[in-house]
Every structure is written in structure tokens, then in C-alpha cells.
Amino acid sequence: MEKILDLITREAEKAFAECGYDEKYAKVTLSNRPDLCEYQCNGALSAAKEYKKAPFLIADEVAEILSKNEMFASAESVKPGFLNLRLDTGYLAGYLREMQKDKERFGCEAAKTPKRIMLDYGGPNVAKPLHIGHLRSAIIGESIKRIGRFMGHEMIGDVHLGDWGLQMGLIITELAQRKPELVYFNPDYTGEYPKEAPFTISELEDIYPAASAKSKEDEAYKEAAMQATYELQQGRRGYQALLSHILNVSVTDLKRNYENLNVSFDLWKGESDAQPYIPDMVQKMKEEGYAYISEGALVVDVKEESDTKEVPPCMILKSDGASLYNTTDLATIVWRMKDYHPDEIIYVVDKRQELYFTQVFRCAKKTHLVGEDTKLTFQGFGTMNGKDGKPFKTRDGGVMRLEHLVSEINEEMYKKIMENKSLADEEEARKTAKIVALSAIKYGDLSNQASKDYIFDIERFTSFEGNTGPYILYTIVRIKSILAKYNELGQKVEDAKILPAKSESEKALMLEISHFSAAMDSAFTETAPHKVCAYIYGLANALNHFYHETKILAEEDKEVQAGYICLLELTKDILEKCIDVLGFSAPERM
Ligand code: ARG
């Protein structure tokens, strides 16, 4: 279905043309004075200059025509030359009935030329526990992926594991100290290695921080870790076998964590998967004259004339020939292009890495790792801060682990639900608390523009009132309960359908619903999940307002009542579709 604003604009264009004015002036927008009208067109003010005529005269002529149009309840010209429009309630009801017929998409058109978009998000590091910094990437990336899929694009999510570099050598070194008898450390061993990992996830999570701390104090220890890293990268058998154990144990644990967040990836590729592509890539960059030696290191210049800030060269190899974070990201682009040839790659990464990605993107374009037709997009996100405005920490000031944050909020939600006494069964209360807690975390994050820092306020985010996830879920649950009661009444009406609004609050709700596809569309084109949040907050408010003003279950006219029920069903379905693209769901009761 066409967007309602486009349909309205089309009628305005016809009217402008009929009066002899260019239709480019007929652009209609949502009214910024909802108390005066629903939609407005300010084109007469601009047209006045071209036609050397008072703007209100133009607006008068157009209004005259539009007020005869069945689409509008009223079309008024207001001095100095505004056009104020209100939709006809019958027209609006018809539009919603069409939306309701389309159970999957509610009239939102899928892309005519679907794009293949790869999404680089999550970015966890093997053997290191997930922390708060990884939360935003996972939440935002997952939502962008789902919005894109809804809009008909092929979205491929890649977790881009941090599984390369010194951290692996550190783990091997520490393990060698703790369990020197392990066969992996015997260079003369030629047999098969055990299938079972020689450590559990909790040991692994203990090993890495211990090793990292030691390496900062003990030079010899650090040397050993660097040597182990080198030997691993050179292919030493025992270390390679350890690496796959580390990966397996770690990835199993990561998957469990992401599952709890309702986040999933299509690809579990890591930095290590890019390594085989490095030699050829570097060779080509050298041969084609893009890479040159500067102070011992191999670099590619990426500054541009229009730069206002200095953009340093992109370093490809260090002076000792070792590759870097950059090299890995560039080589990752190589295999992504080779295996998938995406139209776009979106990186959902901390915005402090913006300059870094500017260098990588420019280097990739300049050295033709990607062609002109591939878009590289950096979707940077801000920091999640505590109530003191500083990066979120545990009570004793340590790095907050994601798991702990999630269980803290689950607990908080559970307490609230028990206080409300709405759920008697403890098990159901626990399950519901988890569902609602996830909405609190995700909506709390996604309702902010991604690039901004925000304050993670548990109190506010878990509240059932205000612009929060639990408020949205509460609204959905409220509708579900009305629908259930209606069904119990057993008063089904044949041919029930959405009817023209009979009150201001009902019309306001219907107008909100009608803007669904515009909200989804702009959330996708602007990579902005917060647009979906803003939309459902408005929709939930309109629903609750309508609910408070209207007797629904006590309505005596059965046809009118059935119309209300249809409207509630559509509202619920749309709210549920929206929270699905945000990456959470609603319980049956709460
Ligand atoms: N592993 C990195 C970190 O924890 C994030 C990776 C971001 N993605 C990328 N392609 N560089 O900071």
C-alpha cells in the first residue's frame, strides 16, 4: 500500500495543478500543530514568489478544490497561506481496513530492489566475558538487521569474533604454567589431541584476566606470551589444537549469552578467518603502488583535501611485519566481497572507533577492495553511562559483566511483578520478569539515537509508566486482556470491521496506526531503530487515551463494539510487529 502521506500529497498535487500551479509546491507533512489540523501544506508560501501572488490567495484556491475531495473532512486556508487538512473518518477507516487485510506487513511495501547488506556487530572477544560495551552493539545491530529484513532486504549478520592476537598467546602461556603436563605443550607429540577441552568456561574466564595482569608486571611473561602468539600464528600443532578448544568453549558460552538477549548471528566468523587473505592483499597493495614504507611500517595514505581534521595514513603492517587490527578489518572486507559481494557493509561499533573506520573505509576504496557500488557504513554508538554520568560500573567499581547486569534487572523486574500481585504463580512471575526485563534493557537503549551517550537508569527503564519497554508491553497486555474478555462474552458479529472514528481519541489512534509504514521506512533508510520506538510510544499513548475515554466492553451497539475490537487487534498486531523488529516480545499477562 502507498503511504498515507504520499496519497494525501498526490491529491494536493492534483489540486495545485488544477489551479495552474506547479505541483512541486504540494508537499504535505504531518501537522506540527495537531490541535489545529492533522496534516499541513505550506507550499502556497513558496509558490507566492514564483507566481507573484499573495500566498493566501493561492491557498484559498487550492483549499476550495481539496474541500470537495472525499479524502478530506476539511481543507482550510489560513493566513498568511497555510493549508490545514483533516482526513475524512470514512477514508481513514478504509485505509486501516486495507492495512488489516495484510496480516504480515500491514500494508508496508517491501523494497522493490532488495539489497544484500552485511552487518558487522556484536564483536565479542574470545575468552573474555561479555561486558556492557558489547551490549549496545548487539542490541542495535540485531534491531537494524530485523528492520532491514522486514523491509525486504537480505541482511547477513556476522559476529566478527575477536579471536586473534596476543590474548590467545596469553591464555596459552598461563595454561602452560598451570597445567604443564598437558600434551599440547609437548613439541614432540605427534598423535591426536583429546576431543575434550582441558578447561571449562569458568576456568577460561579466570585464566585470561590472570594472564593479562601478569603480563603487565612481568616482562619475561609477556615475552613468552608474544612468542606463543607467534608460534600459534606460524601453525604450531599443539597450540592450534588449544585454539580450537578455546574457540569452542568460548563460542558455546557466547551463544548462550546472546540467546538470552534474543540476539543471533548468521555467521560466526572471526578475525582469524581473515588472516589467510592478508598476504595477497598486501602484495597487491604494494604492487599497485598504494602501500609504501614509512618509518619502517607499511602504510597507505588516506587523507583527502576536504579534511578538516588530520586523517593519518592507514597502517597495513608494523615494522616487524606483523599485521594489525586494521589489516584484519581490511582482509575481512576481502572475504566478504569474495563470498557475498554485499551492496553495503554496516559496522555497529563504539563511536570512538570512528576515525579508525574512516581510515579503513578510505583504504578499502582506494585500493579497490570494494568498488564504487559497495557502501561502507559506520554506525557508531555512544557510551552507556551510569546514573553518575560515568561509564557503567559494578557497585565496587569493576567492569560490569553483561550477565550480571541482566540478572540484576531480572531480579528488579521480578520484585515489581510480585509487588503488583498480578501474577500469583511464582514460576510464571519469573518467566514474565525475564521477558519484561529484556524489553526494559533493549527499549532503554534503542529509544535513544544510537550515536548519543545515554544513562542506564534501572529505576526508570523498568517503570511501567513513561517512555519505557515495560510500558509498551503493558499496553499490549492490556489489549490482549480486553480481547480475551470480549471473546468470553461470545458476541461475535458477522462481517466485523473497523468503522469510521466516532471520537477525537479514536481518530487520533487511527491516524497513528496509519503512519506505520512511514515509521518503518525511515527507521530503515536512516538506520535508526529509535524511530520505531518513537512510533510505538505515540501509538501506545494514543491507544491508552482511547481506552480511557471509551467504553469498549460495555458498548451496547454490537457493531460499534466489534469495530473497536478490530481496531484494538490491529493496534496489538502492529505493536507486536514493532517490538519484534526491536528484538523483544510481550508476555500474555504481567
Ligand atoms: N572486538 C572489538 C572490541 O571488543 C570490536 C570489533 C568491532 N568490529 C570490527 N570489524 N572491527 O572492541
PDB file of N, CA and C and ligand atoms in Angstrom, residues 120-126 128 131 133-134 137 159-163 271 325 328-329 332 336 347-350 353 356-357, ligand 1:
ATOM      1  N   ASP A 120      28.128  -6.007  10.609  1.00  0.00           N
ATOM      2  CA  ASP A 120      29.225  -6.408  11.485  1.00  0.00           C
ATOM      3  C   ASP A 120      28.861  -5.894  12.867  1.00  0.00           C
ATOM      4  N   TYR A 121      28.426  -6.781  13.746  1.00  0.00           N
ATOM      5  CA  TYR A 121      28.024  -6.328  15.083  1.00  0.00           C
ATOM      6  C   TYR A 121      28.296  -7.398  16.118  1.00  0.00           C
ATOM      7  N   GLY A 122      28.144  -7.051  17.367  1.00  0.00           N
ATOM      8  CA  GLY A 122      28.480  -7.982  18.445  1.00  0.00           C
ATOM      9  C   GLY A 122      29.935  -7.763  18.840  1.00  0.00           C
ATOM     10  N   GLY A 123      30.835  -8.268  17.980  1.00  0.00           N
ATOM     11  CA  GLY A 123      32.261  -8.068  18.196  1.00  0.00           C
ATOM     12  C   GLY A 123      32.801  -8.522  19.544  1.00  0.00           C
ATOM     13  N   PRO A 124      32.340  -9.669  20.063  1.00  0.00           N
ATOM     14  CA  PRO A 124      32.859 -10.120  21.355  1.00  0.00           C
ATOM     15  C   PRO A 124      34.286 -10.640  21.183  1.00  0.00           C
ATOM     16  N   ASN A 125      34.998 -10.736  22.273  1.00  0.00           N
ATOM     17  CA  ASN A 125      36.344 -11.262  22.203  1.00  0.00           C
ATOM     18  C   ASN A 125      36.392 -12.618  22.879  1.00  0.00           C
ATOM     19  N   VAL A 126      37.012 -13.561  22.202  1.00  0.00           N
ATOM     20  CA  VAL A 126      37.076 -14.928  22.716  1.00  0.00           C
ATOM     21  C   VAL A 126      37.780 -14.951  24.072  1.00  0.00           C
ATOM     22  N   LYS A 128      37.163 -13.681  26.748  1.00  0.00           N
ATOM     23  CA  LYS A 128      36.906 -12.568  27.658  1.00  0.00           C
ATOM     24  C   LYS A 128      35.394 -12.487  27.836  1.00  0.00           C
ATOM     25  N   HIS A 131      31.052  -7.726  28.184  1.00  0.00           N
ATOM     26  CA  HIS A 131      30.778  -6.655  29.135  1.00  0.00           C
ATOM     27  C   HIS A 131      29.803  -5.665  28.515  1.00  0.00           C
ATOM     28  N   GLY A 133      30.027  -2.877  27.200  1.00  0.00           N
ATOM     29  CA  GLY A 133      30.380  -2.268  25.922  1.00  0.00           C
ATOM     30  C   GLY A 133      29.863  -3.094  24.749  1.00  0.00           C
ATOM     31  N   HIS A 134      29.751  -4.387  24.941  1.00  0.00           N
ATOM     32  CA  HIS A 134      29.278  -5.237  23.848  1.00  0.00           C
ATOM     33  C   HIS A 134      27.756  -5.259  23.744  1.00  0.00           C
ATOM     34  N   SER A 137      26.252  -2.848  20.926  1.00  0.00           N
ATOM     35  CA  SER A 137      26.466  -3.332  19.571  1.00  0.00           C
ATOM     36  C   SER A 137      25.473  -4.457  19.251  1.00  0.00           C
ATOM     37  N   VAL A 159      29.184 -11.952  13.485  1.00  0.00           N
ATOM     38  CA  VAL A 159      29.569 -11.586  14.849  1.00  0.00           C
ATOM     39  C   VAL A 159      30.981 -10.990  14.936  1.00  0.00           C
ATOM     40  N   HIS A 160      31.804 -11.268  13.949  1.00  0.00           N
ATOM     41  CA  HIS A 160      33.184 -10.786  13.911  1.00  0.00           C
ATOM     42  C   HIS A 160      33.907 -10.925  15.265  1.00  0.00           C
ATOM     43  N   LEU A 161      34.117 -12.186  15.609  1.00  0.00           N
ATOM     44  CA  LEU A 161      34.787 -12.531  16.870  1.00  0.00           C
ATOM     45  C   LEU A 161      36.191 -11.952  16.961  1.00  0.00           C
ATOM     46  N   GLY A 162      36.536 -11.468  18.119  1.00  0.00           N
ATOM     47  CA  GLY A 162      37.926 -11.085  18.363  1.00  0.00           C
ATOM     48  C   GLY A 162      38.685 -12.336  18.798  1.00  0.00           C
ATOM     49  N   ASP A 163      39.239 -13.066  17.827  1.00  0.00           N
ATOM     50  CA  ASP A 163      39.863 -14.346  18.168  1.00  0.00           C
ATOM     51  C   ASP A 163      41.291 -14.406  17.661  1.00  0.00           C
ATOM     52  N   GLU A 271      38.211 -12.754  13.497  1.00  0.00           N
ATOM     53  CA  GLU A 271      39.403 -12.108  12.946  1.00  0.00           C
ATOM     54  C   GLU A 271      40.347 -13.139  12.342  1.00  0.00           C
ATOM     55  N   TYR A 325      45.040  -4.667  13.781  1.00  0.00           N
ATOM     56  CA  TYR A 325      43.568  -4.612  13.779  1.00  0.00           C
ATOM     57  C   TYR A 325      43.082  -4.147  12.398  1.00  0.00           C
ATOM     58  N   THR A 328      43.410  -6.771   9.643  1.00  0.00           N
ATOM     59  CA  THR A 328      42.373  -7.776   9.770  1.00  0.00           C
ATOM     60  C   THR A 328      41.045  -7.259   9.221  1.00  0.00           C
ATOM     61  N   ASP A 329      40.710  -6.010   9.564  1.00  0.00           N
ATOM     62  CA  ASP A 329      39.446  -5.471   9.057  1.00  0.00           C
ATOM     63  C   ASP A 329      39.460  -5.356   7.539  1.00  0.00           C
ATOM     64  N   THR A 332      39.121  -8.776   6.106  1.00  0.00           N
ATOM     65  CA  THR A 332      37.742  -9.233   6.299  1.00  0.00           C
ATOM     66  C   THR A 332      36.866  -8.719   5.160  1.00  0.00           C
ATOM     67  N   ARG A 336      34.585 -10.920   2.565  1.00  0.00           N
ATOM     68  CA  ARG A 336      33.154 -10.588   2.468  1.00  0.00           C
ATOM     69  C   ARG A 336      32.778 -10.279   1.025  1.00  0.00           C
ATOM     70  N   TYR A 347      28.836  -1.349   9.967  1.00  0.00           N
ATOM     71  CA  TYR A 347      29.587  -1.698  11.176  1.00  0.00           C
ATOM     72  C   TYR A 347      28.937  -1.022  12.373  1.00  0.00           C
ATOM     73  N   VAL A 348      28.491  -1.827  13.316  1.00  0.00           N
ATOM     74  CA  VAL A 348      27.879  -1.261  14.524  1.00  0.00           C
ATOM     75  C   VAL A 348      28.920  -1.353  15.642  1.00  0.00           C
ATOM     76  N   VAL A 349      29.651  -0.275  15.797  1.00  0.00           N
ATOM     77  CA  VAL A 349      30.821  -0.272  16.693  1.00  0.00           C
ATOM     78  C   VAL A 349      30.838   1.035  17.492  1.00  0.00           C
ATOM     79  N   ASP A 350      31.435   0.980  18.649  1.00  0.00           N
ATOM     80  CA  ASP A 350      31.621   2.162  19.506  1.00  0.00           C
ATOM     81  C   ASP A 350      32.093   3.369  18.680  1.00  0.00           C
ATOM     82  N   GLN A 353      35.622   4.544  17.684  1.00  0.00           N
ATOM     83  CA  GLN A 353      36.425   3.950  16.606  1.00  0.00           C
ATOM     84  C   GLN A 353      36.127   4.601  15.250  1.00  0.00           C
ATOM     85  N   TYR A 356      39.166   5.526  13.077  1.00  0.00           N
ATOM     86  CA  TYR A 356      39.750   4.256  12.632  1.00  0.00           C
ATOM     87  C   TYR A 356      39.003   3.713  11.406  1.00  0.00           C
ATOM     88  N   PHE A 357      37.666   3.712  11.487  1.00  0.00           N
ATOM     89  CA  PHE A 357      36.898   3.176  10.363  1.00  0.00           C
ATOM     90  C   PHE A 357      36.961   4.092   9.135  1.00  0.00           C
TER      91      PHE A 357
HETATM   92  N1  ARG B   1      36.253  -6.915  19.147  1.00  0.00           N
HETATM   93  C1  ARG B   1      36.203  -5.479  19.154  1.00  0.00           C
HETATM   94  C2  ARG B   1      36.046  -4.941  20.588  1.00  0.00           C
HETATM   95  O1  ARG B   1      35.714  -5.668  21.504  1.00  0.00           O
HETATM   96  C3  ARG B   1      35.069  -4.936  18.335  1.00  0.00           C
HETATM   97  C4  ARG B   1      35.083  -5.330  16.876  1.00  0.00           C
HETATM   98  C5  ARG B   1      34.368  -4.335  16.007  1.00  0.00           C
HETATM   99  N2  ARG B   1      34.267  -4.719  14.612  1.00  0.00           N
HETATM  100  C6  ARG B   1      35.239  -4.620  13.712  1.00  0.00           C
HETATM  101  N3  ARG B   1      35.037  -5.030  12.484  1.00  0.00           N
HETATM  102  N4  ARG B   1      36.397  -4.068  13.999  1.00  0.00           N
HETATM  103  O2  ARG B   1      36.287  -3.758  20.784  1.00  0.00           O
END
